[in-house]
Short mmCIF file of N, CA and C in Angstrom, two decimals:
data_model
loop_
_atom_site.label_atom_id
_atom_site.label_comp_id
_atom_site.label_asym_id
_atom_site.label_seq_id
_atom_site.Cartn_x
_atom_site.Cartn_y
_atom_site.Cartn_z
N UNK A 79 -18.72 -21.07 -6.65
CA UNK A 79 -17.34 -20.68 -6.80
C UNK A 79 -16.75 -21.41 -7.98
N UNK A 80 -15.99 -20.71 -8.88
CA UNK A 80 -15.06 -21.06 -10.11
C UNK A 80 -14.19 -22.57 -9.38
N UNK A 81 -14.43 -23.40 -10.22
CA UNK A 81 -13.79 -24.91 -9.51
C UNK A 81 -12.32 -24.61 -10.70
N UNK A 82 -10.94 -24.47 -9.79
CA UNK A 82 -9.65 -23.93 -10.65
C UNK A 82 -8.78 -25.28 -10.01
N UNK A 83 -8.38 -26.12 -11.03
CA UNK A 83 -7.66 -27.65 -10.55
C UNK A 83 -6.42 -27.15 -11.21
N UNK A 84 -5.02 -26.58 -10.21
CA UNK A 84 -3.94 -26.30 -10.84
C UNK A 84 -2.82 -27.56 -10.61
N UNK A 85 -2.30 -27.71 -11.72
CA UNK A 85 -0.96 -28.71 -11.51
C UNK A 85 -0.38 -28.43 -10.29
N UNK A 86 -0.37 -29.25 -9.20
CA UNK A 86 0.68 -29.58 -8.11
C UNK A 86 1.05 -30.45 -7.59
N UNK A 87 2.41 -30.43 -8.26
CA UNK A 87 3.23 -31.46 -8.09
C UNK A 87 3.39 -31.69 -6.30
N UNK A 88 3.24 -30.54 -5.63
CA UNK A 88 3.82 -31.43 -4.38
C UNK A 88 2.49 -31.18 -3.28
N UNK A 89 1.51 -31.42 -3.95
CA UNK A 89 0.33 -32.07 -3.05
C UNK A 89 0.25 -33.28 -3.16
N UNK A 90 0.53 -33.95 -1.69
CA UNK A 90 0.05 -35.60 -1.40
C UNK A 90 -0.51 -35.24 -0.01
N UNK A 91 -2.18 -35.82 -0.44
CA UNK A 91 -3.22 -35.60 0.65
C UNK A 91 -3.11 -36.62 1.24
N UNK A 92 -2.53 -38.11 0.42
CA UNK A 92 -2.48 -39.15 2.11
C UNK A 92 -1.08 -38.80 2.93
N UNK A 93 0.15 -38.42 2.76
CA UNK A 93 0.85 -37.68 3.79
C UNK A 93 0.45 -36.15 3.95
N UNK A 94 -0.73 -35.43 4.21
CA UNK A 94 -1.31 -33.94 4.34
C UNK A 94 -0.56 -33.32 4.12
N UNK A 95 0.33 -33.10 2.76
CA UNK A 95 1.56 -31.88 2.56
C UNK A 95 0.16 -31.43 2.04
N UNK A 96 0.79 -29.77 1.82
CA UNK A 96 -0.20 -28.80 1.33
C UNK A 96 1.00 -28.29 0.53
N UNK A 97 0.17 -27.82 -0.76
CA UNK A 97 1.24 -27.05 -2.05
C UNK A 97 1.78 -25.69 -1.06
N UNK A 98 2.89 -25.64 -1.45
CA UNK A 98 3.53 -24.10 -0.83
C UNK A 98 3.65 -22.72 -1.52
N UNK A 99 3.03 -23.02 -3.20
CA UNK A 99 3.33 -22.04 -3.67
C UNK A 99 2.09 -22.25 -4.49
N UNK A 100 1.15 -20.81 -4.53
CA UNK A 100 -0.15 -21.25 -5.81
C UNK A 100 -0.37 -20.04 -6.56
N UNK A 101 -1.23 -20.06 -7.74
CA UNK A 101 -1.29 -18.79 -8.37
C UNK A 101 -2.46 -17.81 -7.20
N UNK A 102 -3.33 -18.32 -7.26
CA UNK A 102 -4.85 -17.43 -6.74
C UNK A 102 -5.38 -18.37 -5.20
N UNK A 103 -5.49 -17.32 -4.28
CA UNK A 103 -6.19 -18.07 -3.23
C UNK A 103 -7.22 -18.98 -3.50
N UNK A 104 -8.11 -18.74 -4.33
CA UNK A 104 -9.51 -19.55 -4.62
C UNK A 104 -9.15 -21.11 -5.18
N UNK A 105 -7.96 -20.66 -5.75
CA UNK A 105 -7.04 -22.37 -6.35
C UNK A 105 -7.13 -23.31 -4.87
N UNK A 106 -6.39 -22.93 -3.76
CA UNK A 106 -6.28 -23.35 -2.71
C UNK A 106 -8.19 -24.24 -2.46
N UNK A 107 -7.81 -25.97 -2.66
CA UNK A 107 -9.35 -26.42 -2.16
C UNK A 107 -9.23 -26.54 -0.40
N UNK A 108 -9.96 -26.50 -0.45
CA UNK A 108 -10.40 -26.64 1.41
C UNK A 108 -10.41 -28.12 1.69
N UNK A 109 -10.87 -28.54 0.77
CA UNK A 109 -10.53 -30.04 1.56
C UNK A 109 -9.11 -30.60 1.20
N UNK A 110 -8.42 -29.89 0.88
CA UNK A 110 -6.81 -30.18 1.07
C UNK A 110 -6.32 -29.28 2.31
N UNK A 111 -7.07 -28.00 3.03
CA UNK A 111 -6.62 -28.15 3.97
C UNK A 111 -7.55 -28.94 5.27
N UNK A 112 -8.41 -29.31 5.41
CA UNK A 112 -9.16 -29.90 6.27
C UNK A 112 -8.42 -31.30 6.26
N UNK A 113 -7.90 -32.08 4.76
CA UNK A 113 -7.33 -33.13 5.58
C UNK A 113 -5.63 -33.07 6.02
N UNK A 114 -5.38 -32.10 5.69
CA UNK A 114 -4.01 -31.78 6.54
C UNK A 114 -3.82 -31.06 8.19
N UNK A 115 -5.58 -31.00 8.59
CA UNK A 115 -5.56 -31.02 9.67
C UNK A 115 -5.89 -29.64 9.94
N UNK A 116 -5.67 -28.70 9.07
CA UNK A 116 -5.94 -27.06 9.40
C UNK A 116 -7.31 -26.93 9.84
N UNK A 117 -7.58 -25.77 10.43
CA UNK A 117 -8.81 -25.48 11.17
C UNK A 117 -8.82 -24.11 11.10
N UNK A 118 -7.62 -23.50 11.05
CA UNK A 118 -7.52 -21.92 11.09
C UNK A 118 -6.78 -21.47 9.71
N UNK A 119 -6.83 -20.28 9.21
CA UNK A 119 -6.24 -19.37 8.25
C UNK A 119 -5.64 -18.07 8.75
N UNK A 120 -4.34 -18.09 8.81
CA UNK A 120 -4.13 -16.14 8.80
C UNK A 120 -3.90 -15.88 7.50
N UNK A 121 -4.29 -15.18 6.93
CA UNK A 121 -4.53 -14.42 5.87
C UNK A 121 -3.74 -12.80 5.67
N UNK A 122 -3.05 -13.14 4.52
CA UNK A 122 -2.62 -11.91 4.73
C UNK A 122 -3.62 -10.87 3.50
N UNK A 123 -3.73 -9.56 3.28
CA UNK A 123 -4.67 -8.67 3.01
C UNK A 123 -3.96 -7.91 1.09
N UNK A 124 -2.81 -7.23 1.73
CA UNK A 124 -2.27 -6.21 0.49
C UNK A 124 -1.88 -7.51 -0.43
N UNK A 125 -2.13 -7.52 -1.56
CA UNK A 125 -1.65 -7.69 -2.97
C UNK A 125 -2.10 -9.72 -2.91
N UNK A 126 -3.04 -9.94 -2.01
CA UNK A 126 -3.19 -11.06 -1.68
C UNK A 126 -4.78 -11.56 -1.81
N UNK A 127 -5.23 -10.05 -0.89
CA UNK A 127 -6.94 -10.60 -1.48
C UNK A 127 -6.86 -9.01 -2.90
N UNK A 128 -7.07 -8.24 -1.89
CA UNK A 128 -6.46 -6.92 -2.60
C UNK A 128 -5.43 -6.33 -3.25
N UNK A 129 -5.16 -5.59 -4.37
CA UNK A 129 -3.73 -5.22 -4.80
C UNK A 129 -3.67 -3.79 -3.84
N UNK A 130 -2.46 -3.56 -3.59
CA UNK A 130 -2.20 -2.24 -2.63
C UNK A 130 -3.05 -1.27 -3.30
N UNK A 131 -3.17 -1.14 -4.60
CA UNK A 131 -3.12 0.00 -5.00
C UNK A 131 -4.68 0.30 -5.23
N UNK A 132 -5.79 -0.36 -4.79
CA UNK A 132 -7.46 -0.83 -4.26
C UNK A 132 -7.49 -1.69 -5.90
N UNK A 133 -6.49 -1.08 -6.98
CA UNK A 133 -7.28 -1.82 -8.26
C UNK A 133 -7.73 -2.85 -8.95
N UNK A 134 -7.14 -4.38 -7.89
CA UNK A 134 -7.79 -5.49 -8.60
C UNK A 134 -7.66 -6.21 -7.05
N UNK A 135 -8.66 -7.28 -7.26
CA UNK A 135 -9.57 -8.15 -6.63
C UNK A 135 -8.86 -9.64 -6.79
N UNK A 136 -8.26 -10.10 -5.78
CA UNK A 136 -8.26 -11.72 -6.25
C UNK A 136 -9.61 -12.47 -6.83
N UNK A 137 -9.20 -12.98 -7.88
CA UNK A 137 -11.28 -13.84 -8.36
C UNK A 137 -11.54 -14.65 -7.38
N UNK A 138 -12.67 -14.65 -7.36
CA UNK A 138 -13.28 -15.57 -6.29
C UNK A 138 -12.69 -15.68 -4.75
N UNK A 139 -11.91 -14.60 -4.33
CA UNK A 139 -11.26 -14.74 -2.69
C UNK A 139 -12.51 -14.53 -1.98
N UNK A 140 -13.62 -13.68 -2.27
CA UNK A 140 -14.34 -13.83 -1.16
C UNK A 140 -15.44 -14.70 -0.88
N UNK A 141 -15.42 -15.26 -2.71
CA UNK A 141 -16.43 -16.58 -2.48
C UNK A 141 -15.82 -18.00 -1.70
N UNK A 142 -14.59 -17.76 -1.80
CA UNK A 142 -13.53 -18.81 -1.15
C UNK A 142 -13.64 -18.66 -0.12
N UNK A 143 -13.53 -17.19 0.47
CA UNK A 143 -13.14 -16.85 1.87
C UNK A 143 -15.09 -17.59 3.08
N UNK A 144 -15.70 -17.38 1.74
CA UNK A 144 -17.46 -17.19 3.02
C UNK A 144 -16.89 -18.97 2.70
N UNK A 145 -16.62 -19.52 1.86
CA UNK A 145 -16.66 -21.18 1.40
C UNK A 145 -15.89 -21.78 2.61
N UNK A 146 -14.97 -21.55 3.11
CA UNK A 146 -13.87 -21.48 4.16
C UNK A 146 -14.40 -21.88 5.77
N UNK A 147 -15.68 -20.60 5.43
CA UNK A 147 -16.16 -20.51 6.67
C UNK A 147 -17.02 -21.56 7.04
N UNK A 148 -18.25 -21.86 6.10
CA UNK A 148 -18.80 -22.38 5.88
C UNK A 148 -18.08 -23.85 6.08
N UNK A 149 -17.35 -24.70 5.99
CA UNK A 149 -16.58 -25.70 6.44
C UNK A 149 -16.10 -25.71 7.43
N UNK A 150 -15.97 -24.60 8.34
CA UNK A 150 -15.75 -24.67 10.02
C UNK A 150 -14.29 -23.82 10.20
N UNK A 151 -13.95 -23.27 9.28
CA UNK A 151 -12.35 -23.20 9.14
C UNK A 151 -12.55 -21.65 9.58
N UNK A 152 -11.50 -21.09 11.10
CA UNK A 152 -11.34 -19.86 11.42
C UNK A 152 -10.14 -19.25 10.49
N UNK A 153 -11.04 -18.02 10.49
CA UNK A 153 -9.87 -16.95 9.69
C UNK A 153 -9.58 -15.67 10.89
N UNK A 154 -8.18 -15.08 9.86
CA UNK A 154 -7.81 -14.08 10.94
C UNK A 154 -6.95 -13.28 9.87
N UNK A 155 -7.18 -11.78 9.85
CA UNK A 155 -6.76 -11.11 8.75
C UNK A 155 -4.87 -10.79 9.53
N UNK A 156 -3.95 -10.41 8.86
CA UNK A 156 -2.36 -10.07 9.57
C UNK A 156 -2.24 -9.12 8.51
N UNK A 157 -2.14 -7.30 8.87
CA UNK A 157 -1.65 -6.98 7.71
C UNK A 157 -0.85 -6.00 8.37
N UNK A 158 0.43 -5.51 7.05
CA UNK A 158 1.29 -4.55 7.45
C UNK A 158 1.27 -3.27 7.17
N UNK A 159 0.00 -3.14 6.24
CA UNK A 159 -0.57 -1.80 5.72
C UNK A 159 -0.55 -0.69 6.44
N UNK A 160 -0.11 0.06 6.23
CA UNK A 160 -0.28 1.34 7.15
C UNK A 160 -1.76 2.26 6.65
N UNK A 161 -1.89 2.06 5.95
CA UNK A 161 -3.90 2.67 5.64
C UNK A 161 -4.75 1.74 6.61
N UNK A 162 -4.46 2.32 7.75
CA UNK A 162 -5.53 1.38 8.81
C UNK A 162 -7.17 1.56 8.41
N UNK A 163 -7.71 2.03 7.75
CA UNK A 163 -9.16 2.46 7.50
C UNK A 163 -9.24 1.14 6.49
N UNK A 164 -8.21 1.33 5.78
CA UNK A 164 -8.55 -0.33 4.46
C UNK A 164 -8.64 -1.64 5.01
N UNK A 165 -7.69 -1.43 6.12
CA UNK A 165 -7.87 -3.10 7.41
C UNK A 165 -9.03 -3.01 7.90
N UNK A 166 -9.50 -2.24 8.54
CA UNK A 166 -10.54 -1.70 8.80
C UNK A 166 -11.90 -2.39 7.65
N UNK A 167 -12.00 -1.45 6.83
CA UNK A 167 -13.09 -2.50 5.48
C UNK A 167 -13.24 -3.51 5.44
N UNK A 168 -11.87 -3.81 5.11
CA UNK A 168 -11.79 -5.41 4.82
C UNK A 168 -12.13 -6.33 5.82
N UNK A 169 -11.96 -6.23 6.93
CA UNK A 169 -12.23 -6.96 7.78
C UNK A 169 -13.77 -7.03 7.86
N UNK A 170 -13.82 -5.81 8.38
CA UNK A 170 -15.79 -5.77 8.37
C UNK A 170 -16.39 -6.09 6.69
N UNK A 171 -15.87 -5.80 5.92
CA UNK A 171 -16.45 -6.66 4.90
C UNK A 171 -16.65 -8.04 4.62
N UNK A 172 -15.47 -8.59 4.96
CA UNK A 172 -14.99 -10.28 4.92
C UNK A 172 -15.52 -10.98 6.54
N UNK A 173 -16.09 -9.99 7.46
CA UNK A 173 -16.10 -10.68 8.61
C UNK A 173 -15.08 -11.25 9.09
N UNK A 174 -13.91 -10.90 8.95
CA UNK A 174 -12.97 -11.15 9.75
C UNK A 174 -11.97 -9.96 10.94
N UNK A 175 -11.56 -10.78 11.77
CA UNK A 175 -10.72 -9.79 12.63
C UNK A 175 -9.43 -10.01 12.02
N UNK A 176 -9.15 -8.59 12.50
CA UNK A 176 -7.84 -8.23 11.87
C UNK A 176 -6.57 -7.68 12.98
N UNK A 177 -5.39 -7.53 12.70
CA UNK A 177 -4.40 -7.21 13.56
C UNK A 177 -3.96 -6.50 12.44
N UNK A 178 -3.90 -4.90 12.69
CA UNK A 178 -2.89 -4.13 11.29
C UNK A 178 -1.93 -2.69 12.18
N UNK A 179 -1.05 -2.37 12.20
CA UNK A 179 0.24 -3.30 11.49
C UNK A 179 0.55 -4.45 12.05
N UNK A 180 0.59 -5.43 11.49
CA UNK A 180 0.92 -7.09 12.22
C UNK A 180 2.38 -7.05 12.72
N UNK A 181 3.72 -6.19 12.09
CA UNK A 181 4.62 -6.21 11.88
C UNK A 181 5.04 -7.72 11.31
N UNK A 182 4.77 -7.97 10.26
CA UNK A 182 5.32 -9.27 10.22
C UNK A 182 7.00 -8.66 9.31
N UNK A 183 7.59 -10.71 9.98
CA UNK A 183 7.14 -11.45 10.18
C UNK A 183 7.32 -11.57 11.67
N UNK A 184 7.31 -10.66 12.33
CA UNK A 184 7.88 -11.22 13.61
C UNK A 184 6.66 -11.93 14.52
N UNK A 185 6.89 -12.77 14.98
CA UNK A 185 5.59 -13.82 15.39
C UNK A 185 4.51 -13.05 16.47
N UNK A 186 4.46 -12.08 17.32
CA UNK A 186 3.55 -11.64 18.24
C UNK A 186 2.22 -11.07 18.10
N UNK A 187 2.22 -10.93 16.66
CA UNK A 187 0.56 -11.00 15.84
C UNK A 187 -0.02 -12.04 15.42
N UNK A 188 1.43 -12.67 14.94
CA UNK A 188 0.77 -14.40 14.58
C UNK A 188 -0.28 -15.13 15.30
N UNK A 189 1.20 -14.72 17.12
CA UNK A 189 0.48 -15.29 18.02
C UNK A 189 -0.73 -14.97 18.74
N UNK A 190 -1.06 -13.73 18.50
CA UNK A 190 -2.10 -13.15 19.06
C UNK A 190 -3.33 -13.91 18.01
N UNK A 191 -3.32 -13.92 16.80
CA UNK A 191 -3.98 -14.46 15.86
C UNK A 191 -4.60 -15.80 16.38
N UNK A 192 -3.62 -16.74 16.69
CA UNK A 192 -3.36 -18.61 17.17
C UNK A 192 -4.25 -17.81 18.49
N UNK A 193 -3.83 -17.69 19.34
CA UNK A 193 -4.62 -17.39 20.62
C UNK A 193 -6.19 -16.62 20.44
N UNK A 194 -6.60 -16.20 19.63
CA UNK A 194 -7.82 -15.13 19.45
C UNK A 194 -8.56 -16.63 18.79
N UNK A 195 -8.15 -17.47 17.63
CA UNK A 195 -8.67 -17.85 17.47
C UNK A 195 -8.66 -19.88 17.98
N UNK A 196 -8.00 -19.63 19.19
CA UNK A 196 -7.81 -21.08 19.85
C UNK A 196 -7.13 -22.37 19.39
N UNK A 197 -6.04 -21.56 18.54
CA UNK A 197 -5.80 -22.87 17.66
C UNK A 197 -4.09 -23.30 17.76
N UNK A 198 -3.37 -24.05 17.43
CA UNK A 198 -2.05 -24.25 17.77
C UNK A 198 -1.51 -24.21 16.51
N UNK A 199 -0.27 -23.66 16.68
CA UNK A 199 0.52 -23.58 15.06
C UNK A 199 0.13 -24.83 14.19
N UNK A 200 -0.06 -25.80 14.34
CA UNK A 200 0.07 -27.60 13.76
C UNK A 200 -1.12 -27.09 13.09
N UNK A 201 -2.12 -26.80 13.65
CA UNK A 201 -3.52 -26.41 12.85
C UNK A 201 -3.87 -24.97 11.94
N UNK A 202 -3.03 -24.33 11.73
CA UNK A 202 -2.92 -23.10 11.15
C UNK A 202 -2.28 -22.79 10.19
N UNK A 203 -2.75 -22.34 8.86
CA UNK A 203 -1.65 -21.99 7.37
C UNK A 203 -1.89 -20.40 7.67
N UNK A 204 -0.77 -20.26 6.86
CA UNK A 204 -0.69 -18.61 6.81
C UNK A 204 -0.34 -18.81 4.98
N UNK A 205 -1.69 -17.82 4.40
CA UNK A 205 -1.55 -17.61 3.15
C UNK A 205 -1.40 -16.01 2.86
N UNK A 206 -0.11 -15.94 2.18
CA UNK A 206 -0.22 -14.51 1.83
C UNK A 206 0.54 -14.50 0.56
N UNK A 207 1.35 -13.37 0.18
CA UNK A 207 1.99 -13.56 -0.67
C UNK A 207 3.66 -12.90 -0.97
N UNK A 208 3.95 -12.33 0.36
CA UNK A 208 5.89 -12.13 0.08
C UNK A 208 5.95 -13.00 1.23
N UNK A 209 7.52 -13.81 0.64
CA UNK A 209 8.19 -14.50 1.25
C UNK A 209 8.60 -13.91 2.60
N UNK A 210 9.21 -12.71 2.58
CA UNK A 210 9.47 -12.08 3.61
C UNK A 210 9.19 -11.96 4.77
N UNK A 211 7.59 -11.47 4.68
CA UNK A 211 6.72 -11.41 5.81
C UNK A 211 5.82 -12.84 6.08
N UNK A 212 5.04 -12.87 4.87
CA UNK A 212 4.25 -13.81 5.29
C UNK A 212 4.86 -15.34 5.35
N UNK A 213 5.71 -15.56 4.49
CA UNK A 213 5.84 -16.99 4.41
C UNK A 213 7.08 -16.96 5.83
N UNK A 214 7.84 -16.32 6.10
CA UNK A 214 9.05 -16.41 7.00
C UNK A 214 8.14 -16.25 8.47
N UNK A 215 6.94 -15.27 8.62
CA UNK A 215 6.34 -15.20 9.53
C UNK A 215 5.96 -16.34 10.43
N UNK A 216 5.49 -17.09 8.97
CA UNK A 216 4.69 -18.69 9.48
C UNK A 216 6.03 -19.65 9.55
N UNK A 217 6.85 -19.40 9.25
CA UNK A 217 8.08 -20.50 9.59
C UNK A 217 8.67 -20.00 11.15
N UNK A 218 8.44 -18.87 11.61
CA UNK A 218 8.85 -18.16 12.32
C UNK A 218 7.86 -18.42 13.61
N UNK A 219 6.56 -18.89 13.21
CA UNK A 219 5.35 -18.93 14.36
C UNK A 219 4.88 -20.37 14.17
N UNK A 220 5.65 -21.39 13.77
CA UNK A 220 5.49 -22.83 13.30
C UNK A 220 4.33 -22.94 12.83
N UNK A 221 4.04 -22.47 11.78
CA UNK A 221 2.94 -22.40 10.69
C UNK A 221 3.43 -23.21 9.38
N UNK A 222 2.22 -23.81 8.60
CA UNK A 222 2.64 -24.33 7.68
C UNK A 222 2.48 -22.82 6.57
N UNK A 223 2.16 -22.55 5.60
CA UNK A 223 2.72 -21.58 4.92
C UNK A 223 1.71 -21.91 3.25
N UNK A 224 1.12 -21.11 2.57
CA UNK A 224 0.77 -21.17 1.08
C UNK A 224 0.97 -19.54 0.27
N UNK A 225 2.39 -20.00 -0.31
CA UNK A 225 2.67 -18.32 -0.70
C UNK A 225 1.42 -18.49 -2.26
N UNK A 226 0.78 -17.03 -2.33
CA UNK A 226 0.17 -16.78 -3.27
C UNK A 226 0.81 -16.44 -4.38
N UNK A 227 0.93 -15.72 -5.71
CA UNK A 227 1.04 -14.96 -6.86
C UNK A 227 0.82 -13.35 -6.42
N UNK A 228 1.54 -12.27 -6.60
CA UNK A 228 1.32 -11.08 -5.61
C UNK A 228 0.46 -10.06 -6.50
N UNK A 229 -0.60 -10.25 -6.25
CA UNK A 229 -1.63 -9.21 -7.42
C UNK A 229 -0.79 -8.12 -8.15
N UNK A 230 -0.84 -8.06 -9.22
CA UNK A 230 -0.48 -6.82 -9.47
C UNK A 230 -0.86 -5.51 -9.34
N UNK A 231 0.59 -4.22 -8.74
CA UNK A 231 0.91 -3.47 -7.67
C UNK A 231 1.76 -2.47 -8.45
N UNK A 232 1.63 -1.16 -8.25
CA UNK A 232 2.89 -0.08 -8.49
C UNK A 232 4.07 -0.64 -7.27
N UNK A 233 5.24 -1.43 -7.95
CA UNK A 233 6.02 -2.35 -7.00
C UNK A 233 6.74 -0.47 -5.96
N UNK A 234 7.05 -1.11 -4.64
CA UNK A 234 7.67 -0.43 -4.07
C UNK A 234 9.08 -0.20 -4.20
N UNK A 235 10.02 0.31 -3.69
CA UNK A 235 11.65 0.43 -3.54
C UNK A 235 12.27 -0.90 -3.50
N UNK A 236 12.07 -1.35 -2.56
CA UNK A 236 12.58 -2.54 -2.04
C UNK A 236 11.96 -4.17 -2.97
N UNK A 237 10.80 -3.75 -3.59
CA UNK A 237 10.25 -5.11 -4.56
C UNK A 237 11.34 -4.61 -6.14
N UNK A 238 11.63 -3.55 -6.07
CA UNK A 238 12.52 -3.40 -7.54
C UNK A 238 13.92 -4.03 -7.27
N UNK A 239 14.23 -3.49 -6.02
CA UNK A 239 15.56 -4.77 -5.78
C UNK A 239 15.52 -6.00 -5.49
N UNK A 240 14.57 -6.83 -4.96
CA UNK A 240 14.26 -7.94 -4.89
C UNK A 240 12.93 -9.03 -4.57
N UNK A 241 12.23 -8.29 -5.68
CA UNK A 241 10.99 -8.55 -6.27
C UNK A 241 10.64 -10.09 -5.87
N UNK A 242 11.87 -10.57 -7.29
CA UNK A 242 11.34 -11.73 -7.76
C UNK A 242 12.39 -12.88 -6.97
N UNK A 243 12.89 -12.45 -5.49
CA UNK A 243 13.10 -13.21 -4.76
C UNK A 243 12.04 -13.52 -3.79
N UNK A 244 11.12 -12.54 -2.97
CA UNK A 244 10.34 -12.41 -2.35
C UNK A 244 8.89 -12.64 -2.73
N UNK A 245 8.48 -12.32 -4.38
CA UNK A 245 6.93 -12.39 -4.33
C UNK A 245 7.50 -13.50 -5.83
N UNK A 246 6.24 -13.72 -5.73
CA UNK A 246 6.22 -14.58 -7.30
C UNK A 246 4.82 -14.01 -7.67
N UNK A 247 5.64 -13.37 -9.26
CA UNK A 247 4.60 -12.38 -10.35
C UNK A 247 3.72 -13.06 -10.52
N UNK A 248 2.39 -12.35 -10.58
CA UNK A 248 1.13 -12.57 -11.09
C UNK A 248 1.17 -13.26 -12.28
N UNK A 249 0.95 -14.12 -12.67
CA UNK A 249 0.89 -14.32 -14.41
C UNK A 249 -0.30 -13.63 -15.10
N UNK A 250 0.62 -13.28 -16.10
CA UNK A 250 -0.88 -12.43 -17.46
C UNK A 250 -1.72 -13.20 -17.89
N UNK A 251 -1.41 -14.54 -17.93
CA UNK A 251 -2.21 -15.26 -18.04
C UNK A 251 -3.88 -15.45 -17.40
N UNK A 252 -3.57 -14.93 -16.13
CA UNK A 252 -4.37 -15.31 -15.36
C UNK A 252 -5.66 -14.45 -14.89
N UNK A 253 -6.80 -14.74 -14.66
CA UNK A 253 -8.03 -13.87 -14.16
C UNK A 253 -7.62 -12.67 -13.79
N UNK A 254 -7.84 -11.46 -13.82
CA UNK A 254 -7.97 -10.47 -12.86
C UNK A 254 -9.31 -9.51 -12.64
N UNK A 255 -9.89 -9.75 -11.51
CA UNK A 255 -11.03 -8.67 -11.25
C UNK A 255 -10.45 -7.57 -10.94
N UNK A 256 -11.27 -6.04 -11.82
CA UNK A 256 -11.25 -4.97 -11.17
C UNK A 256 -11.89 -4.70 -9.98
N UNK A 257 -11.30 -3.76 -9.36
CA UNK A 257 -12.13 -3.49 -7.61
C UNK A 257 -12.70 -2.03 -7.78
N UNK A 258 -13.51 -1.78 -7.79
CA UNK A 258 -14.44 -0.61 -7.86
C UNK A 258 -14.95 -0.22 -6.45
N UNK A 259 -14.50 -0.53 -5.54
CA UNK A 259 -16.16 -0.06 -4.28
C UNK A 259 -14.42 0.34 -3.24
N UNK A 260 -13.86 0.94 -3.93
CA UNK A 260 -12.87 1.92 -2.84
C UNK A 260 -13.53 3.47 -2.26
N UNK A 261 -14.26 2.92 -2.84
CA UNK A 261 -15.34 4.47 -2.37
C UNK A 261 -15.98 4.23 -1.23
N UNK A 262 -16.21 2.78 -0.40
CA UNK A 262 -16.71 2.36 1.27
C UNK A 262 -15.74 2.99 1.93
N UNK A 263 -14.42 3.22 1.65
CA UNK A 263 -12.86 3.23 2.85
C UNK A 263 -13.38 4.48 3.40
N UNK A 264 -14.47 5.26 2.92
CA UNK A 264 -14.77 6.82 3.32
C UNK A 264 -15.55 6.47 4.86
N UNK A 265 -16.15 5.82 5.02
CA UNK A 265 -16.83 5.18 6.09
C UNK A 265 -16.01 4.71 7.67
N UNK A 266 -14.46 4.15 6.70
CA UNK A 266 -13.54 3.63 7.94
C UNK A 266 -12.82 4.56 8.33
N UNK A 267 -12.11 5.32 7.66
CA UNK A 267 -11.22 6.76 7.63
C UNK A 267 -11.40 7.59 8.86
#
């Protein structure tokens, strides 16, 4: 996996804060959450590992995601997608279970999430990437919280009125993989 060391100012691993805001999931190291005590991940799916629109790939999310595992750390997919066949993929692709529509943020997927995978809010981040759902979700289900950068997306209605309160833009700066294999979803459908 791409080793990505981003400036953060408000990681201090001897009091286990965890950064709250990052560009790319794969940035996120694991042993910043292992010593803050996490054990579990909910994960959110659209514009986070995937952009809604199938066309780009977070870099390295799924070498992160098997890396994750591989350290003992449970995952659990939360999405609000209404293309249930793409929750569907993803999950069986990533080996993870999923809850879709999660309705977030309202906590009763969260909690189904915490309970499926045995774990108590104190031990659980929720990484996704709108404030809205995912980050209010996990404040909402006493989760600690790592908002992502929101892949770039044909923005919806509601991201043109308040976009750049809720997500924080992708930078151009930054990696983007194309996603090519939207041609499996024929399988979940």
């Amino acid at each position: 996996m791409k080793n990505i060391k981003p400036e953060l100012d408000n990681l201090d691993l001897q009091t286990q804060k965890l950064p709250t805001r990052i560009t790319q999931l794969a940035q996120i190291e694991i042993d910043w959450l292992k010593a803050a005590g996490i054990r579990g991940i909910i994960l959110d799916l659209d514009n986070t590992i995937i952009s809604e629109d199938d066309r780009y790939l977070s870099p390295w999310a799924e070498d992160w995601i098997s890396q994750a595992k591989l350290a003992g750390l449970k995952l659990f997919i939360l999405s609000n997608g209404k293309r249930r066949y793409r929750v569907k993929y993803w999950s069986h692709r990533l080996d993870i279970a999923a809850i879709s529509p999660a309705k977030k943020p309202f906590p009763p997927a969260f909690r189904q999430a915490m309970t499926q995978m045995r774990l108590s809010p104190k031990n659980v981040v929720v990484i996704g990437d709108s404030f809205h759902t995912d980050v209010m979700g996990a404040k909402l289900s006493g989760c600690r919280c790592i908002q992502v950068a929101s892949l770039p997306h044909p923005p919806r209605w509601w991201e043109k009125l308040a976009g750049k309160w809720v997500q924080m833009p992708y930078p151009h700066t930054e990696e983007l993989w194309e996603f090519d294999g939207a041609f499996g979803y024929k399988i979940f459908a």
